[in-house]
Every structure is written in structure tokens, then in C-alpha cells.
Amino acid sequence: MRSKKIEIAPSILAADFRNLEQEVKAAQDSGADRIHCDIMDGNFVPNISFGPIVVEAVKKSVSIPLDVHLMITRPEKYYDEFIDAGADILTFHAEACNDSAALLESIRKRGIKAGITVNPDIPIDLFLPYIDKIDQILIMTVYAGYGGQKFIDEML
């Protein structure tokens, strides 16, 4: 039986943005395996977070991978900007994309890992046809775009 490693990926949404560099360095020094960057556009989800400039600043501050989660409409329009900013893993919501299989392939061609994110109410059969193109699946235990929600145990 293969042993499983649980990875720790703290989200910078919980950081004090006045001290972002120190916050992400502290997460790395505390043993985080990667830094999670939640990108929200105010369309796919009602909140707005930050864009590639912040991702680039975080990349310059740590040596661990950046896991960038696009909660945005039409991620195929913006994925290159986040890869250029330093994303090592890029996940997006299949229902927000016109052609998920093509986007997964495009991301992987850029040399980073590609993934699909699934909200609690989205059936997994939405991405099963192209499972062979997916490096990572992020199954949300809350609904994308809102902080402080109750953990949905069934998603485990």
C-alpha cells in the first residue's frame, strides 16, 4: 500500500496584506508545502481578491510552489498571465470555462501542473472525460468565493 502525504497549502487570503512577504515566508518556514492563491473576479464569484501582480510578489518571496486557484469567468483568457507571474499549479472551475480539456492541455504545455476545482454542488462527471489531462483535483469543502463558511463534511 502506498503511503499518502498530506500537504499543507495555506491560502494568502488569510494573510495580513500589509505584511504579505513576511506572512508567506512565515508559512513556508512553518512547514507549508505550497502557498495557495485564491483569485476571484467578482463575476464567477461575488468577491474580488487580487491578480497576477500579487502572485508575482509572493513568488519572489518563497521557494515553495504556488498553487493558484482561478475562481474566474473564462479562465482561458487569463491563465497565461498567472503562469507568467509564477504559478506552479493552476486550477480552474470547469463550469467557468468554454473548453476545459483544451485549457488543461494549454496549461500543461506551459510546463506547470493543471487542475480542476469542483464546488460542492458540481457533479464530478463534468470533468471525467478528460481525467487523463488533470494533475490535481481540488474538491471544495465550502462554496467558492465566500470566507467563513461551515465546512461541508460530505465533501471528504
Coordinates of N, CA and C in Angstrom, one line a residue:
M1 N 0.8 -1.2 0.0 CA 0.0 0.0 0.0 C 0.9 1.2 0.0
R2 N 0.6 2.2 -0.8 CA 1.3 3.4 -1.0 C 0.9 4.4 0.2
S3 N 1.9 5.0 0.8 CA 1.6 5.9 1.9 C 1.2 7.2 1.3
K4 N 0.3 7.9 1.9 CA -0.3 9.2 1.4 C 0.4 10.3 2.3
K5 N 0.7 11.3 1.6 CA 1.3 12.5 2.2 C 0.2 13.6 2.2
I6 N -0.1 14.1 3.3 CA -1.0 15.3 3.4 C -0.1 16.5 3.2
E7 N -0.5 17.3 2.3 CA 0.3 18.6 2.0 C -0.5 19.8 2.6
I8 N 0.3 20.7 3.2 CA -0.3 21.9 3.7 C -0.1 23.0 2.8
A9 N -1.2 23.7 2.4 CA -1.2 24.8 1.4 C -2.0 26.0 2.0
P10 N -1.4 26.8 2.9 CA -2.2 27.9 3.4 C -2.5 28.9 2.3
S11 N -3.7 29.5 2.4 CA -4.2 30.5 1.5 C -3.7 31.9 1.9
I12 N -3.3 32.7 1.0 CA -2.8 34.0 1.4 C -4.0 34.9 1.6
L13 N -5.2 34.5 1.4 CA -6.4 35.3 1.7 C -6.4 35.5 3.2
A14 N -5.8 34.6 4.0 CA -5.8 34.8 5.5 C -4.6 35.7 5.9
A15 N -3.8 36.1 5.0 CA -2.6 36.9 5.4 C -3.0 38.4 5.6
D16 N -2.1 39.0 6.3 CA -2.1 40.5 6.5 C -1.4 41.0 5.3
F17 N -2.2 41.6 4.4 CA -1.6 42.1 3.1 C -0.6 43.2 3.3
R18 N -0.7 43.9 4.5 CA 0.3 45.0 4.7 C 1.7 44.4 4.9
N19 N 1.7 43.1 5.3 CA 3.0 42.4 5.6 C 3.0 41.1 4.8
L20 N 2.6 41.1 3.5 CA 2.5 39.9 2.8 C 3.8 39.0 2.7
E21 N 4.9 39.7 2.4 CA 6.2 39.0 2.3 C 6.5 38.2 3.6
Q22 N 6.4 38.9 4.7 CA 6.6 38.2 6.0 C 5.6 37.1 6.2
E23 N 4.4 37.3 5.9 CA 3.4 36.3 6.1 C 3.6 35.0 5.3
V24 N 4.0 35.1 4.0 CA 4.2 33.9 3.2 C 5.5 33.2 3.6
K25 N 6.5 34.0 4.0 CA 7.8 33.4 4.5 C 7.5 32.7 5.8
A26 N 6.7 33.2 6.7 CA 6.4 32.5 7.9 C 5.7 31.2 7.7
A27 N 4.8 31.2 6.7 CA 4.1 30.0 6.3 C 5.0 29.0 5.8
Q28 N 5.9 29.4 4.9 CA 7.0 28.5 4.4 C 7.9 28.0 5.5
D29 N 8.3 28.9 6.4 CA 9.2 28.5 7.5 C 8.5 27.5 8.5
S30 N 7.2 27.6 8.5 CA 6.4 26.7 9.5 C 6.2 25.4 8.9
G31 N 6.6 25.1 7.6 CA 6.5 23.8 7.0 C 5.4 23.7 5.9
A32 N 4.8 24.8 5.5 CA 3.9 24.7 4.4 C 4.5 24.1 3.2
D33 N 3.8 23.2 2.5 CA 4.3 22.6 1.3 C 4.2 23.5 0.0
R34 N 3.2 24.3 0.0 CA 2.9 25.3 -1.1 C 2.1 26.4 -0.5
I35 N 2.0 27.5 -1.3 CA 1.1 28.6 -0.9 C 0.0 28.6 -1.9
H36 N -1.2 28.7 -1.4 CA -2.5 28.7 -2.2 C -2.9 30.2 -2.4
C37 N -3.1 30.5 -3.7 CA -3.6 31.9 -4.0 C -5.0 31.8 -4.6
D38 N -6.0 32.3 -3.9 CA -7.3 32.3 -4.4 C -7.6 33.6 -5.2
I39 N -7.9 33.4 -6.5 CA -8.1 34.5 -7.4 C -9.6 34.6 -7.7
M40 N -10.2 35.7 -7.3 CA -11.6 35.9 -7.5 C -11.9 37.2 -8.3
D41 N -12.8 37.1 -9.3 CA -13.0 38.2 -10.3 C -14.3 39.0 -10.1
G42 N -15.1 38.7 -9.1 CA -16.4 39.5 -8.9 C -17.4 39.1 -9.9
N43 N -17.2 38.1 -10.8 CA -18.2 37.6 -11.7 C -18.5 36.1 -11.5
F44 N -17.5 35.3 -11.5 CA -17.8 33.9 -11.3 C -18.2 33.7 -9.8
V45 N -17.5 34.4 -8.9 CA -17.9 34.5 -7.5 C -18.1 36.0 -7.2
P46 N -18.9 36.4 -6.2 CA -19.2 37.8 -6.0 C -18.0 38.6 -5.4
N47 N -17.0 38.0 -4.9 CA -15.9 38.8 -4.3 C -14.8 39.0 -5.3
I48 N -13.9 39.9 -5.0 CA -12.7 40.2 -5.8 C -11.5 40.1 -4.9
S49 N -10.5 39.4 -5.3 CA -9.3 39.3 -4.5 C -8.1 40.0 -5.1
F50 N -7.4 39.4 -5.9 CA -6.1 40.1 -6.4 C -5.8 39.4 -7.8
G51 N -4.8 39.9 -8.4 CA -4.4 39.4 -9.7 C -3.0 38.9 -9.8
P52 N -2.4 38.9 -11.0 CA -1.1 38.4 -11.2 C 0.0 39.1 -10.5
I53 N -0.2 40.4 -10.3 CA 0.9 41.2 -9.6 C 1.2 40.7 -8.2
V54 N 0.1 40.3 -7.5 CA 0.3 39.8 -6.1 C 0.9 38.4 -6.2
V55 N 0.5 37.6 -7.2 CA 1.1 36.3 -7.4 C 2.6 36.4 -7.6
E56 N 2.9 37.3 -8.4 CA 4.4 37.6 -8.7 C 5.1 38.0 -7.5
A57 N 4.6 38.8 -6.6 CA 5.2 39.2 -5.4 C 5.4 38.1 -4.5
V58 N 4.4 37.2 -4.4 CA 4.5 36.0 -3.5 C 5.6 35.1 -4.0
K59 N 5.6 34.9 -5.3 CA 6.6 34.0 -5.9 C 8.0 34.5 -5.6
K60 N 8.3 35.7 -5.6 CA 9.6 36.3 -5.3 C 9.9 36.1 -3.8
S61 N 8.9 35.8 -3.0 CA 9.2 35.8 -1.5 C 9.4 34.4 -1.0
V62 N 9.0 33.4 -1.7 CA 9.1 32.0 -1.2 C 9.8 31.1 -2.2
S63 N 10.2 29.9 -1.8 CA 10.8 28.9 -2.7 C 9.9 27.7 -2.9
I64 N 8.8 27.7 -2.2 CA 7.8 26.6 -2.3 C 6.9 26.9 -3.5
P65 N 6.2 25.9 -4.0 CA 5.3 26.1 -5.2 C 4.1 27.0 -4.8
L66 N 3.6 27.7 -5.9 CA 2.4 28.5 -5.8 C 1.3 27.7 -6.4
D67 N 0.2 27.5 -5.7 CA -1.0 26.8 -6.1 C -2.0 27.8 -6.4
V68 N -2.3 28.2 -7.6 CA -3.2 29.3 -8.0 C -4.5 28.8 -8.4
H69 N -5.5 29.2 -7.7 CA -6.9 28.7 -7.9 C -7.7 29.8 -8.5
L70 N -8.1 29.7 -9.8 CA -8.8 30.7 -10.5 C -10.3 30.5 -10.3
M71 N -10.9 31.4 -9.5 CA -12.4 31.4 -9.4 C -12.8 32.6 -10.3
I72 N -12.6 32.4 -11.6 CA -12.9 33.5 -12.5 C -13.7 33.0 -13.7
T73 N -14.4 33.8 -14.3 CA -15.1 33.5 -15.6 C -14.1 33.5 -16.7
R74 N -14.2 32.6 -17.6 CA -13.3 32.4 -18.8 C -11.9 32.4 -18.4
P75 N -11.4 31.4 -17.6 CA -10.0 31.4 -17.2 C -9.1 31.2 -18.4
E76 N -9.6 30.7 -19.5 CA -8.8 30.6 -20.7 C -8.2 31.9 -21.2
K77 N -8.9 33.0 -20.8 CA -8.4 34.3 -21.2 C -7.2 34.8 -20.4
Y78 N -7.1 34.3 -19.2 CA -6.1 34.9 -18.2 C -5.0 33.9 -17.7
Y79 N -5.1 32.7 -18.1 CA -4.2 31.7 -17.5 C -2.7 32.0 -17.7
D80 N -2.4 32.5 -18.9 CA -1.0 32.8 -19.2 C -0.5 33.9 -18.3
E81 N -1.3 34.8 -17.9 CA -0.8 35.9 -17.0 C -0.4 35.3 -15.7
F82 N -1.2 34.4 -15.2 CA -0.8 33.8 -13.9 C 0.3 32.8 -13.9
I83 N 0.5 32.1 -15.1 CA 1.7 31.3 -15.2 C 2.9 32.2 -15.3
D84 N 2.8 33.3 -16.1 CA 4.0 34.2 -16.2 C 4.3 34.8 -14.8
A85 N 3.3 35.0 -14.0 CA 3.5 35.6 -12.7 C 4.2 34.6 -11.7
G86 N 4.2 33.3 -12.0 CA 4.8 32.3 -11.2 C 4.0 31.1 -10.7
A87 N 2.8 30.9 -11.2 CA 2.0 29.8 -10.7 C 2.8 28.5 -11.1
D88 N 2.8 27.6 -10.2 CA 3.4 26.2 -10.4 C 2.3 25.2 -10.6
I89 N 1.1 25.5 -10.1 CA -0.1 24.7 -10.3 C -1.2 25.6 -10.5
L90 N -2.0 25.4 -11.5 CA -3.1 26.3 -11.9 C -4.4 25.4 -11.9
T91 N -5.4 25.8 -11.1 CA -6.7 25.1 -11.1 C -7.7 26.1 -11.5
F92 N -8.8 25.6 -12.1 CA -9.9 26.4 -12.5 C -11.2 25.6 -12.4
H93 N -12.3 26.3 -12.4 CA -13.6 25.7 -12.3 C -14.1 25.3 -13.8
A94 N -14.4 24.1 -14.0 CA -14.7 23.6 -15.4 C -16.0 24.3 -15.9
E95 N -16.9 24.6 -15.0 CA -18.2 25.3 -15.4 C -17.9 26.7 -15.8
A96 N -16.8 27.3 -15.5 CA -16.5 28.7 -15.9 C -15.7 28.8 -17.2
C97 N -15.4 27.7 -17.8 CA -14.6 27.6 -19.0 C -15.3 27.1 -20.2
N98 N -15.0 27.6 -21.4 CA -15.6 27.1 -22.6 C -15.1 25.8 -23.0
D99 N -13.9 25.4 -22.8 CA -13.3 24.2 -23.3 C -12.2 23.7 -22.3
S100 N -12.7 23.0 -21.2 CA -11.8 22.6 -20.1 C -10.6 21.7 -20.6
A101 N -10.9 20.8 -21.5 CA -9.9 19.9 -22.0 C -8.8 20.7 -22.7
A102 N -9.1 21.6 -23.5 CA -8.1 22.5 -24.2 C -7.3 23.3 -23.2
L103 N -8.0 23.9 -22.2 CA -7.3 24.7 -21.2 C -6.3 23.9 -20.4
L104 N -6.8 22.7 -20.0 CA -5.8 21.8 -19.3 C -4.6 21.5 -20.1
E105 N -4.8 21.2 -21.4 CA -3.7 20.9 -22.3 C -2.8 22.2 -22.4
S106 N -3.4 23.3 -22.6 CA -2.6 24.6 -22.7 C -1.8 24.9 -21.5
I107 N -2.3 24.7 -20.3 CA -1.6 24.9 -19.1 C -0.4 24.0 -19.0
R108 N -0.6 22.7 -19.3 CA 0.4 21.7 -19.2 C 1.5 22.0 -20.2
K109 N 1.1 22.4 -21.4 CA 2.2 22.8 -22.4 C 3.1 23.9 -21.9
R110 N 2.6 24.7 -21.0 CA 3.4 25.8 -20.4 C 4.4 25.3 -19.4
G111 N 4.3 24.0 -19.0 CA 5.3 23.3 -18.1 C 4.9 23.3 -16.7
I112 N 3.6 23.6 -16.4 CA 3.2 23.5 -15.0 C 2.0 22.5 -14.9
K113 N 1.6 22.2 -13.6 CA 0.5 21.3 -13.4 C -0.8 22.0 -13.6
A114 N -1.8 21.2 -14.1 CA -3.1 21.8 -14.4 C -4.1 21.0 -13.6
G115 N -5.1 21.7 -13.1 CA -6.1 21.1 -12.3 C -7.5 21.6 -12.4
I116 N -8.5 20.9 -12.0 CA -9.9 21.3 -12.0 C -10.3 21.4 -10.5
T117 N -11.2 22.4 -10.3 CA -11.8 22.7 -9.0 C -13.3 22.4 -9.1
V118 N -13.8 21.8 -8.0 CA -15.2 21.4 -8.0 C -15.9 21.9 -6.8
N119 N -16.9 22.7 -7.0 CA -17.8 23.2 -5.9 C -18.6 22.0 -5.4
P120 N -19.1 22.1 -4.2 CA -19.9 21.0 -3.6 C -21.1 20.6 -4.4
D121 N -21.7 21.5 -5.2 CA -22.9 21.2 -6.0 C -22.6 20.8 -7.4
I122 N -21.3 20.6 -7.8 CA -21.0 20.3 -9.2 C -20.7 18.8 -9.3
P123 N -21.3 18.1 -10.2 CA -21.0 16.7 -10.3 C -19.6 16.4 -10.9
I124 N -19.0 15.4 -10.5 CA -17.6 15.1 -10.9 C -17.6 14.7 -12.4
D125 N -18.8 14.2 -12.9 CA -18.8 13.8 -14.3 C -18.6 14.9 -15.3
L126 N -18.5 16.1 -14.8 CA -18.2 17.3 -15.6 C -16.8 17.2 -16.1
F127 N -15.9 16.6 -15.4 CA -14.5 16.6 -15.8 C -14.0 15.1 -16.1
L128 N -14.8 14.1 -15.8 CA -14.3 12.8 -16.1 C -13.9 12.5 -17.5
P129 N -14.4 13.1 -18.5 CA -14.0 12.8 -19.9 C -12.5 13.1 -20.1
Y130 N -11.9 14.0 -19.4 CA -10.5 14.4 -19.6 C -9.7 14.2 -18.3
I131 N -10.0 13.2 -17.5 CA -9.3 13.0 -16.3 C -7.8 12.7 -16.5
D132 N -7.5 12.2 -17.7 CA -6.1 11.9 -18.0 C -5.2 13.2 -18.2
K133 N -5.9 14.3 -18.4 CA -5.2 15.6 -18.5 C -5.0 16.4 -17.2
I134 N -5.6 15.8 -16.1 CA -5.7 16.5 -14.9 C -4.6 16.1 -13.9
D135 N -3.8 17.0 -13.4 CA -2.7 16.7 -12.4 C -3.2 16.8 -11.0
Q136 N -4.3 17.6 -10.8 CA -4.8 17.9 -9.5 C -6.3 18.2 -9.5
I137 N -7.0 17.6 -8.6 CA -8.4 18.0 -8.4 C -8.6 18.6 -7.0
L138 N -9.2 19.8 -7.0 CA -9.5 20.5 -5.8 C -11.0 20.4 -5.6
I139 N -11.3 19.6 -4.6 CA -12.8 19.4 -4.2 C -13.0 20.3 -3.1
M140 N -13.8 21.3 -3.3 CA -14.1 22.4 -2.4 C -15.0 21.8 -1.2
T141 N -14.6 22.2 0.0 CA -15.4 21.8 1.2 C -16.3 23.0 1.6
V142 N -16.3 24.0 0.9 CA -17.2 25.2 1.0 C -17.5 25.7 -0.4
Y143 N -18.4 26.6 -0.6 CA -18.6 27.2 -1.9 C -17.6 28.3 -2.2
A144 N -17.1 28.3 -3.4 CA -16.1 29.2 -3.8 C -16.6 30.7 -3.7
G145 N -15.7 31.5 -3.2 CA -15.9 32.9 -3.1 C -16.4 33.5 -1.8
Y146 N -16.6 32.7 -0.8 CA -17.1 33.2 0.5 C -16.2 32.7 1.6
G147 N -15.7 33.6 2.5 CA -15.0 33.1 3.6 C -15.9 32.9 4.8
G148 N -15.4 32.1 5.8 CA -16.1 31.8 7.0 C -17.3 30.9 6.9
Q149 N -17.4 30.1 5.8 CA -18.5 29.2 5.7 C -18.3 27.9 6.5
K150 N -19.4 27.2 6.8 CA -19.4 26.0 7.5 C -18.8 24.9 6.6
F151 N -17.8 24.2 7.1 CA -17.2 23.0 6.4 C -18.2 22.0 6.0
I152 N -18.3 21.5 4.8 CA -19.2 20.6 4.3 C -18.6 19.2 4.4
D153 N -18.9 18.5 5.5 CA -18.2 17.2 5.8 C -18.4 16.2 4.7
E154 N -19.5 16.2 4.0 CA -19.8 15.2 2.9 C -18.8 15.2 1.8
M155 N -18.1 16.4 1.6 CA -17.1 16.5 0.5 C -15.9 15.7 0.8
L156 N -15.6 15.3 2.0 CA -14.5 14.4 2.3 C -14.7 13.1 1.6

